[in-house]
Tab-separated table of C-alpha atoms and ligand atoms in Angstrom:
chain	number	residue	atom	x	y	z
A	2	MET	CA	10.823	32.857	-11.167
A	3	SER	CA	7.216	32.041	-11.916
A	4	LYS	CA	4.718	31.722	-9.113
A	5	ILE	CA	2.787	28.627	-8.178
A	6	ARG	CA	-0.718	28.982	-6.803
A	7	VAL	CA	-0.678	27.039	-3.564
A	8	SER	CA	-3.875	25.949	-1.847
A	9	GLU	CA	-2.125	24.185	1.049
A	10	ILE	CA	1.179	22.680	2.107
A	11	PHE	CA	0.998	20.155	4.929
A	12	GLY	CA	2.651	17.149	6.444
A	13	PRO	CA	4.593	15.127	7.017
A	14	THR	CA	1.840	12.551	7.081
A	15	ILE	CA	1.509	9.239	5.312
A	16	GLN	CA	0.314	9.004	1.746
A	17	GLY	CA	-3.169	7.518	1.891
A	18	GLU	CA	-3.644	6.289	-1.657
A	19	GLY	CA	-2.167	4.397	-4.538
A	20	ALA	CA	1.385	3.437	-5.331
A	21	LEU	CA	2.966	5.275	-2.395
A	22	ILE	CA	0.428	4.314	0.248
A	23	GLY	CA	1.993	4.564	3.705
A	24	GLU	CA	4.930	6.684	2.531
A	25	PRO	CA	5.929	9.644	4.739
A	26	THR	CA	5.032	12.637	2.613
A	27	VAL	CA	4.725	16.395	2.559
A	28	PHE	CA	1.861	17.494	0.332
A	29	VAL	CA	1.852	20.561	-1.860
A	30	ARG	CA	-1.665	21.117	-3.126
A	31	THR	CA	-2.074	23.676	-5.875
A	32	GLY	CA	-5.152	25.697	-6.708
A	33	GLY	CA	-6.870	25.514	-10.050
A	34	CYS	CA	-8.093	22.699	-12.267
A	35	ASP	CA	-9.106	22.329	-15.898
A	36	TYR	CA	-11.642	19.656	-14.845
A	37	ARG	CA	-14.833	19.825	-12.817
A	38	CYS	CA	-15.415	16.263	-11.677
A	39	SER	CA	-18.908	15.698	-10.339
A	40	TRP	CA	-17.496	14.098	-7.195
A	41	CYS	CA	-14.347	16.183	-6.745
A	42	ASP	CA	-13.099	15.819	-3.167
A	43	SER	CA	-10.753	18.823	-3.399
A	44	LEU	CA	-13.147	21.605	-4.340
A	45	HIS	CA	-11.243	24.028	-2.109
A	46	ALA	CA	-8.405	23.650	-4.618
A	47	VAL	CA	-10.608	23.735	-7.718
A	48	ASP	CA	-13.519	26.111	-7.373
A	49	SER	CA	-12.554	29.694	-8.155
A	50	ASP	CA	-14.689	30.789	-5.203
A	51	TYR	CA	-11.680	29.737	-3.126
A	52	ARG	CA	-9.158	31.492	-5.332
A	53	ALA	CA	-8.485	34.089	-2.659
A	54	ASP	CA	-7.089	31.275	-0.490
A	55	TRP	CA	-4.513	30.247	-3.099
A	56	LEU	CA	-1.218	31.853	-2.252
A	57	PRO	CA	1.162	32.662	-5.103
A	58	MET	CA	4.527	31.253	-4.003
A	59	ASP	CA	7.780	30.784	-5.860
A	60	ALA	CA	9.900	27.619	-5.714
A	61	TYR	CA	12.159	29.022	-2.967
A	62	GLU	CA	9.241	29.860	-0.718
A	63	ILE	CA	7.646	26.468	-1.241
A	64	PHE	CA	10.880	24.607	-0.664
A	65	GLU	CA	11.548	26.604	2.486
A	66	LYS	CA	8.183	25.506	3.834
A	67	ILE	CA	8.876	21.876	2.861
A	68	ILE	CA	12.235	22.006	4.637
A	69	LYS	CA	10.631	23.508	7.716
A	70	LEU	CA	7.911	20.837	7.863
A	71	SER	CA	10.368	18.005	7.288
A	72	LYS	CA	13.012	19.563	9.556
A	73	GLY	CA	15.417	19.365	6.646
A	74	LYS	CA	15.241	15.579	6.402
A	75	PRO	CA	14.600	14.495	2.815
A	76	LEU	CA	11.336	12.727	2.132
A	77	THR	CA	8.770	12.355	-0.611
A	78	VAL	CA	6.910	15.482	-1.695
A	79	SER	CA	3.544	14.876	-3.316
A	80	LEU	CA	2.397	17.495	-5.792
A	81	SER	CA	-1.372	17.431	-6.077
A	82	GLY	CA	-4.280	19.718	-6.739
A	83	GLY	CA	-6.444	20.708	-8.444
A	84	ASN	CA	-4.335	19.856	-11.404
A	85	PRO	CA	-0.713	20.476	-10.384
A	86	ALA	CA	0.367	20.047	-14.019
A	87	ILE	CA	-0.959	23.554	-14.676
A	88	GLN	CA	1.894	24.997	-12.600
A	89	ASP	CA	5.619	25.167	-13.289
A	90	PHE	CA	7.224	22.781	-10.835
A	91	GLY	CA	10.502	22.461	-12.758
A	92	PRO	CA	12.551	24.760	-10.491
A	93	LEU	CA	11.182	23.285	-7.248
A	94	ILE	CA	11.936	19.732	-8.356
A	95	GLU	CA	15.461	20.670	-9.393
A	96	MET	CA	16.086	22.463	-6.122
A	97	GLY	CA	14.632	19.673	-3.979
A	98	LYS	CA	16.330	16.774	-5.725
A	99	LYS	CA	19.740	18.329	-5.059
A	100	GLN	CA	19.008	17.929	-1.370
A	101	GLY	CA	17.666	14.403	-1.628
A	102	TYR	CA	13.920	15.116	-1.706
A	103	ARG	CA	11.804	12.950	-3.992
A	104	PHE	CA	8.835	14.201	-5.990
A	105	ALA	CA	5.621	12.478	-6.966
A	106	LEU	CA	2.900	14.190	-8.954
A	107	GLU	CA	-0.689	13.165	-9.435
A	108	THR	CA	-2.641	14.526	-12.366
A	109	GLN	CA	-5.580	13.513	-14.517
A	110	GLY	CA	-3.340	13.534	-17.597
A	111	SER	CA	-4.822	16.458	-19.489
A	112	ILE	CA	-1.748	18.724	-19.463
A	113	THR	CA	1.880	17.811	-20.157
A	114	GLN	CA	5.045	19.395	-18.829
A	115	ASP	CA	8.606	18.623	-19.815
A	116	TRP	CA	9.619	18.388	-16.135
A	117	PHE	CA	7.485	15.225	-15.782
A	118	LYS	CA	10.672	13.351	-16.708
A	119	ASP	CA	12.356	14.648	-13.528
A	120	LEU	CA	9.715	13.204	-11.223
A	121	ASP	CA	10.366	10.143	-9.117
A	122	LEU	CA	6.818	9.047	-9.736
A	123	LEU	CA	4.144	10.282	-12.115
A	124	ILE	CA	0.670	9.101	-11.186
A	125	LEU	CA	-1.824	9.448	-13.988
A	126	SER	CA	-5.386	9.381	-12.811
A	127	PRO	CA	-7.744	9.434	-15.794
A	128	LYS	CA	-11.292	10.243	-14.724
A	129	PRO	CA	-14.032	7.652	-15.362
A	130	PRO	CA	-17.499	8.374	-16.802
A	131	SER	CA	-19.084	9.110	-13.405
A	132	SER	CA	-16.934	12.239	-13.198
A	133	ASP	CA	-18.849	13.730	-16.165
A	134	GLN	CA	-15.528	14.668	-17.745
A	135	VAL	CA	-14.334	13.530	-21.148
A	136	VAL	CA	-10.781	12.245	-21.339
A	137	ASP	CA	-8.665	13.598	-24.194
A	138	TRP	CA	-6.614	10.497	-24.912
A	139	ASP	CA	-4.085	12.321	-27.083
A	140	ALA	CA	-3.305	14.614	-24.166
A	141	PHE	CA	-3.114	11.597	-21.861
A	142	GLU	CA	-0.768	9.824	-24.241
A	143	ALA	CA	1.445	12.934	-24.320
A	144	CYS	CA	1.750	12.742	-20.511
A	145	VAL	CA	2.817	9.100	-20.676
A	146	ARG	CA	5.461	10.003	-23.253
A	147	ALA	CA	6.652	13.096	-21.331
A	148	ALA	CA	7.406	10.916	-18.295
A	149	GLN	CA	10.170	9.246	-20.325
A	150	GLN	CA	12.186	7.172	-17.842
A	151	ALA	CA	10.299	8.450	-14.777
A	152	ARG	CA	8.387	5.710	-12.985
A	153	THR	CA	4.742	6.012	-13.975
A	154	ALA	CA	1.643	4.460	-12.468
A	155	MET	CA	-2.055	4.758	-13.120
A	156	LYS	CA	-4.786	5.281	-10.553
A	157	ILE	CA	-8.469	5.019	-11.328
A	158	VAL	CA	-11.315	5.878	-8.997
A	159	ILE	CA	-14.362	3.671	-9.496
A	160	PHE	CA	-17.889	4.584	-8.442
A	161	ASP	CA	-20.073	2.163	-10.369
A	162	ASP	CA	-20.279	-0.655	-12.919
A	163	GLU	CA	-19.774	1.672	-15.855
A	164	ASP	CA	-16.605	3.100	-14.298
A	165	TYR	CA	-15.419	-0.443	-13.687
A	166	ARG	CA	-15.839	-1.514	-17.310
A	167	TRP	CA	-14.184	1.697	-18.447
A	168	ALA	CA	-11.222	1.110	-16.098
A	169	LYS	CA	-10.708	-2.355	-17.557
A	170	GLY	CA	-10.575	-0.896	-21.033
A	171	VAL	CA	-8.044	1.743	-20.014
A	172	ALA	CA	-5.988	-0.904	-18.234
A	173	ASP	CA	-5.853	-2.986	-21.423
A	174	ARG	CA	-4.628	0.010	-23.340
A	175	TYR	CA	-1.903	0.829	-20.834
A	176	SER	CA	-1.131	-2.642	-19.582
A	177	SER	CA	2.514	-1.833	-18.947
A	178	LEU	CA	1.628	0.749	-16.285
A	179	PRO	CA	1.104	-0.514	-12.730
A	180	LEU	CA	-2.547	0.099	-11.907
A	181	TYR	CA	-4.232	1.056	-8.648
A	182	ILE	CA	-8.001	1.176	-8.377
A	183	GLN	CA	-9.922	2.706	-5.511
A	184	PRO	CA	-13.586	3.071	-4.637
A	185	GLY	CA	-14.940	6.587	-4.874
A	186	ASN	CA	-15.638	8.630	-1.777
A	187	HIS	CA	-19.340	9.345	-2.195
A	188	THR	CA	-19.274	11.692	0.795
A	189	PRO	CA	-16.469	14.105	0.020
A	190	PRO	CA	-16.118	16.949	2.503
A	191	PRO	CA	-17.944	20.136	1.558
A	192	PRO	CA	-15.181	22.681	0.910
A	193	ASP	CA	-16.320	24.864	3.810
A	194	GLU	CA	-16.597	21.980	6.222
A	195	PRO	CA	-13.400	19.993	5.838
A	196	ASP	CA	-13.995	18.041	9.044
A	197	ALA	CA	-17.574	17.023	8.284
A	198	ARG	CA	-18.440	13.556	9.491
A	199	ILE	CA	-18.381	10.847	6.882
A	200	ASP	CA	-20.415	7.773	6.119
A	201	MET	CA	-17.809	5.231	7.229
A	202	GLN	CA	-20.073	2.216	6.701
A	203	GLY	CA	-20.807	3.399	3.167
A	204	ILE	CA	-17.098	3.752	2.489
A	205	LEU	CA	-16.387	0.260	3.805
A	206	ASP	CA	-19.286	-1.128	1.747
A	207	ARG	CA	-17.957	0.450	-1.443
A	208	MET	CA	-14.519	-0.984	-0.816
A	209	GLU	CA	-16.024	-4.418	-0.290
A	210	TRP	CA	-18.092	-4.006	-3.455
A	211	LEU	CA	-15.022	-3.136	-5.522
A	212	VAL	CA	-12.888	-5.934	-4.069
A	213	ASP	CA	-15.643	-8.509	-4.619
A	214	LYS	CA	-16.429	-7.323	-8.113
A	215	THR	CA	-12.817	-7.262	-9.250
A	216	LEU	CA	-11.827	-10.579	-7.734
A	217	ASN	CA	-15.002	-12.432	-8.770
A	218	ASP	CA	-14.356	-11.121	-12.252
A	219	GLY	CA	-10.880	-12.674	-12.171
A	220	TRP	CA	-9.289	-9.310	-12.857
A	221	PHE	CA	-6.037	-9.578	-10.925
A	222	ALA	CA	-3.996	-6.860	-12.635
A	223	PRO	CA	-4.811	-3.889	-10.398
A	224	ARG	CA	-4.060	-3.395	-6.772
A	225	ILE	CA	-7.244	-2.456	-4.951
A	226	LEU	CA	-6.797	0.116	-2.212
A	227	PRO	CA	-9.096	2.325	-0.165
A	228	GLN	CA	-8.341	5.916	0.761
A	229	LEU	CA	-6.456	4.945	3.874
A	230	HIS	CA	-6.478	8.441	5.349
A	231	VAL	CA	-10.279	8.448	5.202
A	232	LEU	CA	-10.442	5.087	7.017
A	233	LEU	CA	-8.001	6.343	9.632
A	234	TRP	CA	-8.959	9.966	10.037
A	235	GLY	CA	-12.228	10.592	8.216
A	236	ASN	CA	-12.305	13.573	5.900
A	237	LYS	CA	-10.124	15.677	8.186
A	238	ARG	CA	-7.788	17.804	6.139
A	239	GLY	CA	-4.135	18.490	6.811
A	240	VAL	CA	-3.253	15.135	8.358
B	16	MET	CA	7.258	-35.406	-3.543
B	17	SER	CA	7.477	-34.124	-0.011
B	18	LYS	CA	4.338	-33.014	1.770
B	19	ILE	CA	3.587	-29.530	3.003
B	20	ARG	CA	1.527	-29.110	6.139
B	21	VAL	CA	-1.271	-26.777	5.148
B	22	SER	CA	-3.349	-24.908	7.705
B	23	GLU	CA	-5.513	-23.095	5.158
B	24	ILE	CA	-5.673	-22.037	1.531
B	25	PHE	CA	-7.985	-19.155	0.750
B	26	GLY	CA	-8.637	-16.296	-1.605
B	27	PRO	CA	-8.484	-14.556	-3.876
B	28	THR	CA	-8.622	-11.581	-1.591
B	29	ILE	CA	-6.417	-8.539	-1.325
B	30	GLN	CA	-3.162	-8.601	0.560
B	31	GLY	CA	-3.702	-6.552	3.699
B	32	GLU	CA	-0.156	-5.758	4.740
B	33	GLY	CA	3.226	-4.547	3.677
B	34	ALA	CA	4.836	-4.329	0.278
B	35	LEU	CA	1.983	-5.990	-1.609
B	36	ILE	CA	-0.905	-4.248	0.123
B	37	GLY	CA	-3.981	-4.278	-2.102
B	38	GLU	CA	-2.642	-7.013	-4.392
B	39	PRO	CA	-5.101	-9.762	-5.418
B	40	THR	CA	-3.710	-12.830	-3.694
B	41	VAL	CA	-4.362	-16.453	-2.870
B	42	PHE	CA	-2.939	-17.340	0.533
B	43	VAL	CA	-1.340	-20.642	1.431
B	44	ARG	CA	-0.867	-20.754	5.172
B	45	THR	CA	1.268	-23.562	6.510
B	46	GLY	CA	1.146	-25.149	9.959
B	47	GLY	CA	4.091	-25.127	12.322
B	48	CYS	CA	6.478	-22.477	13.566
B	49	ASP	CA	9.855	-22.440	15.292
B	50	TYR	CA	8.812	-19.256	17.145
B	51	ARG	CA	6.208	-18.597	19.822
B	52	CYS	CA	5.604	-14.868	19.642
B	53	SER	CA	3.747	-13.550	22.669
B	54	TRP	CA	1.242	-11.795	20.412
B	55	CYS	CA	1.046	-14.292	17.532
B	56	ASP	CA	-2.127	-13.674	15.511
B	57	SER	CA	-1.945	-17.019	13.716
B	58	LEU	CA	-1.969	-19.458	16.621
B	59	HIS	CA	-4.180	-21.833	14.645
B	60	ALA	CA	-1.153	-22.285	12.373
B	61	VAL	CA	1.413	-22.433	15.172
B	62	ASP	CA	0.122	-24.185	18.252
B	63	SER	CA	0.471	-27.965	17.988
B	64	ASP	CA	-2.986	-28.271	19.571
B	65	TYR	CA	-4.237	-27.472	16.070
B	66	ARG	CA	-1.914	-29.913	14.347
B	67	ALA	CA	-4.812	-32.200	13.482
B	68	ASP	CA	-6.184	-29.385	11.284
B	69	TRP	CA	-3.013	-29.178	9.201
B	70	LEU	CA	-3.459	-31.194	6.033
B	71	PRO	CA	-0.365	-32.763	4.454
B	72	MET	CA	-0.568	-31.834	0.779
B	73	ASP	CA	1.933	-32.165	-2.035
B	74	ALA	CA	2.734	-29.420	-4.539
B	75	TYR	CA	0.268	-30.795	-7.125
B	76	GLU	CA	-2.603	-30.796	-4.672
B	77	ILE	CA	-1.824	-27.275	-3.491
B	78	PHE	CA	-1.456	-25.948	-6.998
B	79	GLU	CA	-4.714	-27.586	-8.036
B	80	LYS	CA	-6.451	-25.742	-5.220
B	81	ILE	CA	-4.780	-22.443	-6.187
B	82	ILE	CA	-5.876	-22.907	-9.791
B	83	LYS	CA	-9.411	-23.668	-8.693
B	84	LEU	CA	-9.620	-20.578	-6.472
B	85	SER	CA	-8.114	-18.303	-9.121
B	86	LYS	CA	-10.082	-19.956	-11.938
B	87	GLY	CA	-6.776	-20.584	-13.684
B	88	LYS	CA	-5.907	-16.900	-13.962
B	89	PRO	CA	-2.392	-16.233	-12.729
B	90	LEU	CA	-2.048	-14.044	-9.657
B	91	THR	CA	0.171	-13.627	-6.647
B	92	VAL	CA	0.330	-16.520	-4.193
B	93	SER	CA	1.358	-15.575	-0.674
B	94	LEU	CA	3.085	-18.291	1.329
B	95	SER	CA	2.653	-17.633	5.021
B	96	GLY	CA	2.327	-19.456	8.289
B	97	GLY	CA	3.405	-20.247	10.910
B	98	ASN	CA	6.835	-20.225	9.370
B	99	PRO	CA	6.435	-21.299	5.731
B	100	ALA	CA	10.229	-21.562	5.405
B	101	ILE	CA	10.013	-24.849	7.302
B	102	GLN	CA	8.313	-26.441	4.296
B	103	ASP	CA	9.648	-27.349	0.881
B	104	PHE	CA	7.987	-24.950	-1.526
B	105	GLY	CA	10.531	-25.451	-4.321
B	106	PRO	CA	8.353	-27.736	-6.488
B	107	LEU	CA	5.196	-25.609	-6.058
B	108	ILE	CA	7.012	-22.416	-7.044
B	109	GLU	CA	8.527	-24.079	-10.094
B	110	MET	CA	5.162	-25.477	-11.157
B	111	GLY	CA	3.310	-22.209	-10.598
B	112	LYS	CA	5.798	-19.912	-12.257
B	113	LYS	CA	5.556	-21.931	-15.458
B	114	GLN	CA	1.921	-20.891	-15.612
B	115	GLY	CA	2.517	-17.262	-14.741
B	116	TYR	CA	1.745	-17.340	-11.008
B	117	ARG	CA	3.926	-15.182	-8.767
B	118	PHE	CA	5.074	-16.184	-5.308
B	119	ALA	CA	5.689	-14.084	-2.225
B	120	LEU	CA	6.809	-15.578	1.063
B	121	GLU	CA	6.755	-14.030	4.494
B	122	THR	CA	8.985	-15.435	7.198
B	123	GLN	CA	10.684	-14.247	10.373
B	124	GLY	CA	14.072	-15.076	8.856
B	125	SER	CA	15.131	-17.941	11.094
B	126	ILE	CA	15.317	-20.671	8.446
B	127	THR	CA	16.831	-20.479	4.958
B	128	GLN	CA	15.871	-22.369	1.823
B	129	ASP	CA	17.635	-22.357	-1.509
B	130	TRP	CA	14.321	-21.806	-3.314
B	131	PHE	CA	14.103	-18.308	-1.756
B	132	LYS	CA	15.922	-17.141	-4.895
B	133	ASP	CA	12.964	-18.261	-7.028
B	134	LEU	CA	10.468	-16.084	-5.163
B	135	ASP	CA	9.072	-12.903	-6.670
B	136	LEU	CA	9.189	-11.314	-3.254
B	137	LEU	CA	10.765	-12.420	0.009
B	138	ILE	CA	9.402	-10.543	3.006
B	139	LEU	CA	11.575	-10.853	6.061
B	140	SER	CA	9.766	-10.014	9.249
B	141	PRO	CA	12.191	-10.079	12.175
B	142	LYS	CA	10.349	-10.115	15.492
B	143	PRO	CA	10.881	-7.215	17.911
B	144	PRO	CA	11.505	-7.522	21.685
B	145	SER	CA	7.792	-7.497	22.587
B	146	SER	CA	7.459	-10.886	20.877
B	147	ASP	CA	9.706	-12.439	23.576
B	148	GLN	CA	11.711	-14.136	20.849
B	149	VAL	CA	15.419	-13.718	20.259
B	150	VAL	CA	16.489	-13.092	16.683
B	151	ASP	CA	19.428	-15.152	15.436
B	152	TRP	CA	21.039	-12.565	13.172
B	153	ASP	CA	23.319	-15.071	11.475
B	154	ALA	CA	20.260	-17.034	10.389
B	155	PHE	CA	18.567	-13.805	9.289
B	156	GLU	CA	21.617	-12.811	7.284
B	157	ALA	CA	21.593	-16.214	5.599
B	158	CYS	CA	18.000	-15.567	4.464
B	159	VAL	CA	18.989	-12.213	2.962
B	160	ARG	CA	21.826	-13.918	1.082
B	161	ALA	CA	19.683	-16.841	-0.060
B	162	ALA	CA	17.266	-14.435	-1.729
B	163	GLN	CA	20.012	-13.522	-4.205
B	164	GLN	CA	18.355	-11.499	-6.967
B	165	ALA	CA	14.830	-12.020	-5.634
B	166	ARG	CA	13.201	-8.777	-4.550
B	167	THR	CA	13.411	-8.595	-0.765
B	168	ALA	CA	11.607	-6.352	1.702
B	169	MET	CA	11.496	-6.114	5.460
B	170	LYS	CA	8.402	-5.802	7.630
B	171	ILE	CA	8.504	-5.020	11.317
B	172	VAL	CA	5.553	-5.064	13.685
B	173	ILE	CA	5.835	-2.453	16.424
B	174	PHE	CA	3.987	-2.614	19.734
B	175	ASP	CA	5.841	-0.138	21.934
B	176	ASP	CA	8.737	2.301	22.291
B	177	GLU	CA	11.268	-0.474	22.754
B	178	ASP	CA	10.134	-2.175	19.547
B	179	TYR	CA	10.375	1.155	17.775
B	180	ARG	CA	13.976	1.770	18.834
B	181	TRP	CA	14.829	-1.794	17.900
B	182	ALA	CA	13.242	-1.392	14.465
B	183	LYS	CA	15.333	1.690	13.790
B	184	GLY	CA	18.482	-0.233	14.617
B	185	VAL	CA	17.519	-3.100	12.319
B	186	ALA	CA	16.641	-0.621	9.573
B	187	ASP	CA	20.101	0.956	9.847
B	188	ARG	CA	21.675	-2.457	9.494
B	189	TYR	CA	19.636	-3.359	6.418
B	190	SER	CA	19.172	0.082	4.938
B	191	SER	CA	19.111	-1.240	1.381
B	192	LEU	CA	15.929	-3.248	2.017
B	193	PRO	CA	12.606	-1.439	1.583
B	194	LEU	CA	11.014	-1.314	5.031
B	195	TYR	CA	7.377	-1.514	6.091
B	196	ILE	CA	6.381	-0.952	9.700
B	197	GLN	CA	2.983	-1.731	11.138
B	198	PRO	CA	1.374	-1.324	14.545
B	199	GLY	CA	0.768	-4.582	16.393
B	200	ASN	CA	-2.722	-6.031	16.687
B	201	HIS	CA	-3.148	-6.156	20.462
B	202	THR	CA	-6.424	-8.044	20.086
B	203	PRO	CA	-5.534	-10.973	17.849
B	204	PRO	CA	-8.363	-13.452	17.362
B	205	PRO	CA	-8.339	-16.373	19.774
B	206	PRO	CA	-7.621	-19.422	17.596
B	207	ASP	CA	-11.015	-20.941	18.388
B	208	GLU	CA	-12.903	-17.745	17.739
B	209	PRO	CA	-11.561	-16.413	14.451
B	210	ASP	CA	-14.450	-13.972	14.086
B	211	ALA	CA	-14.212	-12.474	17.568
B	212	ARG	CA	-14.971	-8.791	17.678
B	213	ILE	CA	-11.998	-6.517	17.814
B	214	ASP	CA	-11.130	-3.280	19.517
B	215	MET	CA	-11.254	-1.075	16.408
B	216	GLN	CA	-10.678	2.159	18.290
B	217	GLY	CA	-7.596	0.656	19.920
B	218	ILE	CA	-6.302	-0.422	16.527
B	219	LEU	CA	-6.842	3.049	15.064
B	220	ASP	CA	-5.173	4.604	18.118
B	221	ARG	CA	-2.107	2.413	17.742
B	222	MET	CA	-1.804	3.317	14.081
B	223	GLU	CA	-2.035	6.996	14.947
B	224	TRP	CA	0.577	6.509	17.682
B	225	LEU	CA	3.002	4.850	15.276
B	226	VAL	CA	2.486	7.414	12.521
B	227	ASP	CA	2.939	10.335	14.934
B	228	LYS	CA	5.955	8.821	16.615
B	229	THR	CA	7.744	7.992	13.374
B	230	LEU	CA	7.029	11.268	11.635
B	231	ASN	CA	7.737	13.473	14.678
B	232	ASP	CA	10.988	11.599	14.977
B	233	GLY	CA	11.840	12.540	11.391
B	234	TRP	CA	12.237	8.880	10.452
B	235	PHE	CA	11.047	8.869	6.860
B	236	ALA	CA	12.629	5.635	5.637
B	237	PRO	CA	9.800	3.178	6.341
B	238	ARG	CA	6.351	3.063	4.908
B	239	ILE	CA	3.824	2.934	7.730
B	240	LEU	CA	0.837	0.734	7.052
B	241	PRO	CA	-1.964	-0.756	9.140
B	242	GLN	CA	-3.329	-4.250	8.712
B	243	LEU	CA	-5.824	-3.191	6.090
B	244	HIS	CA	-7.852	-6.406	6.280
B	245	VAL	CA	-8.424	-5.785	9.992
B	246	LEU	CA	-9.645	-2.230	9.300
B	247	LEU	CA	-11.916	-3.508	6.545
B	248	TRP	CA	-13.103	-6.809	7.884
B	249	GLY	CA	-12.063	-7.124	11.522
B	250	ASN	CA	-10.356	-10.334	12.508
B	251	LYS	CA	-12.504	-12.436	10.188
B	252	ARG	CA	-10.468	-15.203	8.667
B	253	GLY	CA	-10.504	-16.376	5.062
B	254	VAL	CA	-11.274	-13.027	3.430
C	311	LIG	S1	-9.338	16.482	-11.764
C	311	LIG	FE1	-9.146	16.151	-9.552
C	311	LIG	S2	-9.039	18.209	-8.638
C	311	LIG	FE2	-9.768	18.467	-10.757
C	311	LIG	S3	-12.027	18.496	-10.538
C	311	LIG	FE3	-11.411	16.345	-10.965
C	311	LIG	S4	-11.187	15.389	-8.908
C	311	LIG	FE4	-11.199	17.640	-8.620
C	312	LIG	S1	6.812	-16.142	13.800
C	312	LIG	FE1	4.768	-15.547	13.097
C	312	LIG	S2	3.546	-17.437	13.053
C	312	LIG	FE2	5.425	-17.873	14.279
C	312	LIG	S3	4.769	-17.470	16.407
C	312	LIG	FE3	5.664	-15.544	15.617
C	312	LIG	S4	3.882	-14.370	14.817
C	312	LIG	FE4	3.214	-16.524	15.070
């Protein structure tokens, strides 16, 4: 069985963002990403400097850890990264679903896997201009198609006016997908200092900016949500 | 056309609680309630001392105001109170839906209306022991039935261990309804001082208490959400 490079497995805690906000969740964060977003808040799972911390685990080992954390009671497992779509989660999802666990995956939409169709929720999070990445829309489209009947939602992080305009364009193109927008965290934790203090007022201000901008603009399609875990617990990791 | 007693109409802002958290919403809050919860955070829409502030409006007048606030762009309208189920919202819902508006109603589940079936979302919020109210479960059951095909969710506010145990019992009874639990606001705004400062640390502590308690207990059925508008904007009304 192929190995998955795991940066961290933690929980249960509540999902802090997007479509599953508030949902009791165990997180499996994988190491490695084909992107390098300028404001990445998960550098410890992206930068190859931290590669030594990524443990190769097979589906059995991961599921054992999930069962231990959840005391064997089925819940939602969130697969994140890095880009978790790099890994082969097919066997884990199959194994977990048999015991009632549900699986959500969040990815930027650059890499497709045929097991996307087995997810309970696929969250596609295309990266806006401020990330300095360029979206390959054919690859993104392939992800949407691979999801087949799996529930799919879109999440876009917005830092500035340009991101906002871009998000509206993407939303028009994929108007059938439920959309969640969230203000960017301009003070992500440095990877070596996961508990660094954050600029809470700045985070609140950016949320207010995004809410005001969207609503004054009469754009009522997206839900607008902050990173709840940051509001509740700062940048602290593993909660 | 019958009149609806309106305490306030405001928005668009984002929904701060429960199933529609983050959703752009115009709120119609009605005056009058058949309950007197010990910790009611909407006394200005409950206590008859404020009756003089409740404007009798018909469906046309209310819809006109909703259209003005939303600049004619359809969005979600949240009917709240007090107990909005006391009023006759049938004509407003019919009128609004024709133009693409969606309607959600939140009620404690003590009074049924046949127009519940026309809602896009019925949120039933039975009040736990700490409210000092006694739930009439036959009346509650009638609300669930009246919803028919309308999407229905349950929201329970939890102040203490007794409320928590009670919520679990209710959840077992209505296990098919999506459940949202939220910590109580122990510092609701006095009705004459809507912008009174709040005990933010206490609110964060209660959220942490509820998350820890629920997850340590292995109860993964409910989503656990704070009152987001309180975290973002304190007790300030009309945002
Ligand atoms: S796609 Fe996500 S994990 Fe990868 S660099 Fe961008 S923000 Fe970081
Ligand atoms: S049911 Fe709601 S509005 Fe009525 S008294 Fe209780 S908390 Fe207040």
